[in-house]
Short mmCIF file of C-alpha atoms in Angstrom, two decimals:
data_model
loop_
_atom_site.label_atom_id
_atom_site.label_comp_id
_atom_site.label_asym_id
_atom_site.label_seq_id
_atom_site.Cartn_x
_atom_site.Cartn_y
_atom_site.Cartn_z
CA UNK A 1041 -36.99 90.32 68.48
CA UNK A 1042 -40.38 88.55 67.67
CA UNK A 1043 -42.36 86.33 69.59
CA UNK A 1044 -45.18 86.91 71.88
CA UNK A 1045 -43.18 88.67 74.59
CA UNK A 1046 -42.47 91.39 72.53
CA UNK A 1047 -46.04 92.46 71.79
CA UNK A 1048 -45.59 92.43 67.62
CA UNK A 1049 -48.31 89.90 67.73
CA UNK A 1050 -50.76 90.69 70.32
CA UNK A 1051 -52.96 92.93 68.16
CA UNK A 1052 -55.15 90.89 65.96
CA UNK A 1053 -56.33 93.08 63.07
CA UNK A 1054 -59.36 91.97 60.94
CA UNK A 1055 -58.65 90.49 57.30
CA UNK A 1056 -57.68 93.61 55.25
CA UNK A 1057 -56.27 95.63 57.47
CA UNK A 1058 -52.71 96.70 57.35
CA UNK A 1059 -50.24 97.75 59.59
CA UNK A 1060 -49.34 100.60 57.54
CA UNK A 1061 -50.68 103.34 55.39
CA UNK A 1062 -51.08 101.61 52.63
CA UNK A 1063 -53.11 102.23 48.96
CA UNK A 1064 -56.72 103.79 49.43
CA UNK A 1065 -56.29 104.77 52.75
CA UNK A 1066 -56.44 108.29 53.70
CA UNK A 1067 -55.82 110.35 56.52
CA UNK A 1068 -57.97 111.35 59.55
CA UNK A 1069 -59.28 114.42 59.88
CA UNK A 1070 -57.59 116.66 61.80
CA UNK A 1071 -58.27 116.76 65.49
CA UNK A 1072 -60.21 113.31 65.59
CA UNK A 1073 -58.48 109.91 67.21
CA UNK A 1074 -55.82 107.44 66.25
CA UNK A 1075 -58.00 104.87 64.77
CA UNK A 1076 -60.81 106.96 63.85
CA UNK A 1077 -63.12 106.53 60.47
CA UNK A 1078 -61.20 108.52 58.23
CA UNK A 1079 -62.68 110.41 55.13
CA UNK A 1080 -63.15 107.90 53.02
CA UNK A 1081 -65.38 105.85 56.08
CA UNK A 1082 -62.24 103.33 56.40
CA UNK A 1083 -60.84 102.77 59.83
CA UNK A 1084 -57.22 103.72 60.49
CA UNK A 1085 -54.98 100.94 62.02
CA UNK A 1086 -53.01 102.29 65.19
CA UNK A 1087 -49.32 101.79 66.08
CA UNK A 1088 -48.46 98.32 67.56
CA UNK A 1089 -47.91 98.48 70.98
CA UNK A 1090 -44.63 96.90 72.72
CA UNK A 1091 -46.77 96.10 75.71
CA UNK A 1092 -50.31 95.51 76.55
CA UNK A 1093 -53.27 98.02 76.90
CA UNK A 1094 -56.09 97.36 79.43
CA UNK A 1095 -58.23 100.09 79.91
CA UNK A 1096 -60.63 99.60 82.83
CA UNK A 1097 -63.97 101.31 83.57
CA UNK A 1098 -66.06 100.78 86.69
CA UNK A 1099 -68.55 102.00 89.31
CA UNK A 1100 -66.38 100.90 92.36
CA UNK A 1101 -65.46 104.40 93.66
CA UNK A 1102 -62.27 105.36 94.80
CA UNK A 1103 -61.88 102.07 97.85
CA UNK A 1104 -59.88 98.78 96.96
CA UNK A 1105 -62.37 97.30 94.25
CA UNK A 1106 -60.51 98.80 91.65
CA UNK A 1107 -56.63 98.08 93.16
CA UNK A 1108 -57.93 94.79 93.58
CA UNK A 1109 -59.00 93.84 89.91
CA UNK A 1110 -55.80 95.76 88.20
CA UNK A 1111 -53.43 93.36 90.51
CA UNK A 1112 -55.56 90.17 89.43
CA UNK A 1113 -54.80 91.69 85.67
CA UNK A 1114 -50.70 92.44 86.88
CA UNK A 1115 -50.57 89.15 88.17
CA UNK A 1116 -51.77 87.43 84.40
CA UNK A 1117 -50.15 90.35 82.13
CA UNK A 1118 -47.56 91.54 84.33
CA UNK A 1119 -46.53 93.91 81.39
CA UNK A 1120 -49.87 95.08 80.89
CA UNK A 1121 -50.20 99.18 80.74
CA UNK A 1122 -53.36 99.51 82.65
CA UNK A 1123 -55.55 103.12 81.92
CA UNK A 1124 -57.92 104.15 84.48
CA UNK A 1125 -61.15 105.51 82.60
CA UNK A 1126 -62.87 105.96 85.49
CA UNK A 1127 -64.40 104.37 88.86
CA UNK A 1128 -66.54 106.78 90.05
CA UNK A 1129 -69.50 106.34 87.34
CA UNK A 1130 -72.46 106.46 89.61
CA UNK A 1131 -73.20 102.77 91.14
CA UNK A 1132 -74.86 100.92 88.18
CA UNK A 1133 -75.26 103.63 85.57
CA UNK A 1134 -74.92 102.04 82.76
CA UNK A 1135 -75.69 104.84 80.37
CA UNK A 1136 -72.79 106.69 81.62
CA UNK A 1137 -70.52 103.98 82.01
CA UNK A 1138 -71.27 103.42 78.08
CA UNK A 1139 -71.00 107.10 77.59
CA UNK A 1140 -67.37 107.46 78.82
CA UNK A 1141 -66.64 104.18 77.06
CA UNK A 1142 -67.65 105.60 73.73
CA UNK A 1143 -65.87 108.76 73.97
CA UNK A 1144 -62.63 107.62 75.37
CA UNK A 1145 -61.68 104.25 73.88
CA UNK A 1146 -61.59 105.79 70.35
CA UNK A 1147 -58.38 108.07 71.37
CA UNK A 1148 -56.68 104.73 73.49
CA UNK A 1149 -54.20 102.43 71.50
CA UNK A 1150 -55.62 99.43 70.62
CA UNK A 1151 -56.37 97.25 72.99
CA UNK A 1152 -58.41 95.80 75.86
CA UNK A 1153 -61.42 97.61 77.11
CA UNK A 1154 -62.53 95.55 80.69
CA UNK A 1155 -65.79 97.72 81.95
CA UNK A 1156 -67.49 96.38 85.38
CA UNK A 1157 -70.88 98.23 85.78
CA UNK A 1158 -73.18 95.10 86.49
CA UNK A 1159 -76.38 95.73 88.07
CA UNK A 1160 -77.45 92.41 86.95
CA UNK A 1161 -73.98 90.72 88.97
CA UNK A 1162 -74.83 87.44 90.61
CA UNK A 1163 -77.91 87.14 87.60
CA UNK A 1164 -78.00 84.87 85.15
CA UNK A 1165 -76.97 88.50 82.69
CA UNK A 1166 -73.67 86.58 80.48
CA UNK A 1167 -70.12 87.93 80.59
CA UNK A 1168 -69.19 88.59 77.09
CA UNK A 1169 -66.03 90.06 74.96
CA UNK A 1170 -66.83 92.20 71.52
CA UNK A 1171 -63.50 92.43 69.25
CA UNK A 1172 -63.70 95.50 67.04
CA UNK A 1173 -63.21 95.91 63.07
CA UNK A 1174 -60.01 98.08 64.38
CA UNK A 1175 -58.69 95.66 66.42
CA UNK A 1176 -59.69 96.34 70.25
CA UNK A 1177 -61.68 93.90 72.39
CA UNK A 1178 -64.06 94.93 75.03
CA UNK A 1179 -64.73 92.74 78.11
CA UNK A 1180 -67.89 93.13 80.42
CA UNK A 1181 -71.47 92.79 81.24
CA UNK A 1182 -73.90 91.42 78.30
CA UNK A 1183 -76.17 94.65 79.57
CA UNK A 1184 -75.13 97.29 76.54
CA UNK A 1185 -72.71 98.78 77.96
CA UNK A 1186 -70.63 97.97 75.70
CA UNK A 1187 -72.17 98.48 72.19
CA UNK A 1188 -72.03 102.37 71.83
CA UNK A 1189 -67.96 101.74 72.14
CA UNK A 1190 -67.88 98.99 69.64
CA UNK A 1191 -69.99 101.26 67.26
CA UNK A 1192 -67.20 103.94 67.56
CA UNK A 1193 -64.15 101.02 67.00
CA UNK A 1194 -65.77 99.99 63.59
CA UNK A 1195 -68.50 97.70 64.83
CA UNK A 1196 -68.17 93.94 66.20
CA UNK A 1197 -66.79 91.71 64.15
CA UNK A 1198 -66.84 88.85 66.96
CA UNK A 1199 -68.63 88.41 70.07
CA UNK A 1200 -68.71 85.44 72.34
CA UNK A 1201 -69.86 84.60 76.16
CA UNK A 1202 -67.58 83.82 78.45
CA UNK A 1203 -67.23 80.57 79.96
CA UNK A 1204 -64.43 79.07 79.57
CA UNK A 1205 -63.84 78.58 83.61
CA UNK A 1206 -59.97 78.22 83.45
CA UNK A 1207 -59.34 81.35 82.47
CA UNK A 1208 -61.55 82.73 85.72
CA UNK A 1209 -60.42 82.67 89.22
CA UNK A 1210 -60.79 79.52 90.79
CA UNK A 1211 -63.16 80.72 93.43
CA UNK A 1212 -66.04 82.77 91.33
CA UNK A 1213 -68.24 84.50 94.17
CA UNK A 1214 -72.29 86.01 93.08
CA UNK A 1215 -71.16 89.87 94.14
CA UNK A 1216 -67.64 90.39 92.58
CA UNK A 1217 -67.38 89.33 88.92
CA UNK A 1218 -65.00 92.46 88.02
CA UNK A 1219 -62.18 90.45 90.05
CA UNK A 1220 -63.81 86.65 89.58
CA UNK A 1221 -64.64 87.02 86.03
CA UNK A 1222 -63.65 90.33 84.23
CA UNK A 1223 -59.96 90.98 85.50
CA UNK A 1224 -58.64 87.56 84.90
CA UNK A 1225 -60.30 87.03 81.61
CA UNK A 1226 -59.70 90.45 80.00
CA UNK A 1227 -55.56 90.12 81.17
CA UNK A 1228 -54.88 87.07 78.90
CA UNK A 1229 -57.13 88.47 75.92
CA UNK A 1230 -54.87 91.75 76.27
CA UNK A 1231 -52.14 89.32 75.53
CA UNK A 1232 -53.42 87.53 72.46
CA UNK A 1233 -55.30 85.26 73.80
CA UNK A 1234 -57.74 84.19 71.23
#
């Protein structure tokens, strides 16, 4: 069954790319990721997913920060498959935050890529979401550590700030934007929002 609960149409691709394997596209080479450039430099299109990917990337160590922020994202996309990159990238590293963004999203379905390593957190530094020529979006800090990821999904094709207050938590405090801002933002974009 279609619709929006089913997943079919929660992964927007960018105008030209099918769903399928279609003329002029070839194969990966072997041994790199689902959605990878392929020989011929075009991007591969991964499977549809029947439910929601959030991968999430943080330096909140092992405590509650990160239980709290996946149950803000559960309680918006209950559905949601949530992959834990990491949360012990050393407090505010941004480089390796970036690092491990770039190396893993590329083998992850397509999806939505919410990253929380802010030293700027409670500065005016913008919240922003990158969607990707293959389809994924990526949700976090406006301080790079997002970009070497987007390189490795095909490059931005949109980016925007985030602002639109309903979609944050009502009550937005200066010191934890992964669970005011981040969490609650990134669930609904996992689910189509545009």
């Amino acid at each position: 069954a279609g619709g929006p609960a089913s997943g079919h149409d929660l992964i927007i691709r960018p105008a030209g790319v099918s769903s399928s394997h279609g003329p002029g596209t070839s194969t990966r080479r072997p041994g790199s990721p689902p959605g990878a450039a392929s020989d011929s430099g075009r991007r591969l299109p991964s499977p549809v997913m029947d439910r929601p990917v959030i991968s999430f990337l943080t330096d909140f160590g092992p405590e509650s920060a990160p239980a709290i922020c996946r149950g803000v994202m559960l309680s918006i996309a209950r559905d949601a498959q949530i992959v834990d990159i990491s949360h012990s990238v050393r407090k505010y590293a941004i480089r390796d935050a970036a690092y491990l963004l770039w190396s893993t999203a590329p083998w992850l379905p397509v999806g939505t890529h919410v990253v929380v390593v802010d030293p700027g957190v409670g500065t005016p530094r913008h919240a922003i979401a990158i969607r990707t020529a293959r389809g994924d979006v990526l949700v976090g800090p406006d301080n790079g550590v997002l970009m070497p990821a987007a390189a490795a999904l095909g490059g931005a094709v949109e980016a925007r700030i985030l602002e639109n207050r309903a979609l944050m938590l009502p009550r937005t405090t200066a010191t934890f934007h992964g669970r005011d801002v981040f969490a609650p933002v990134g669930a609904p974009l996992a689910m189509g929002a545009p």
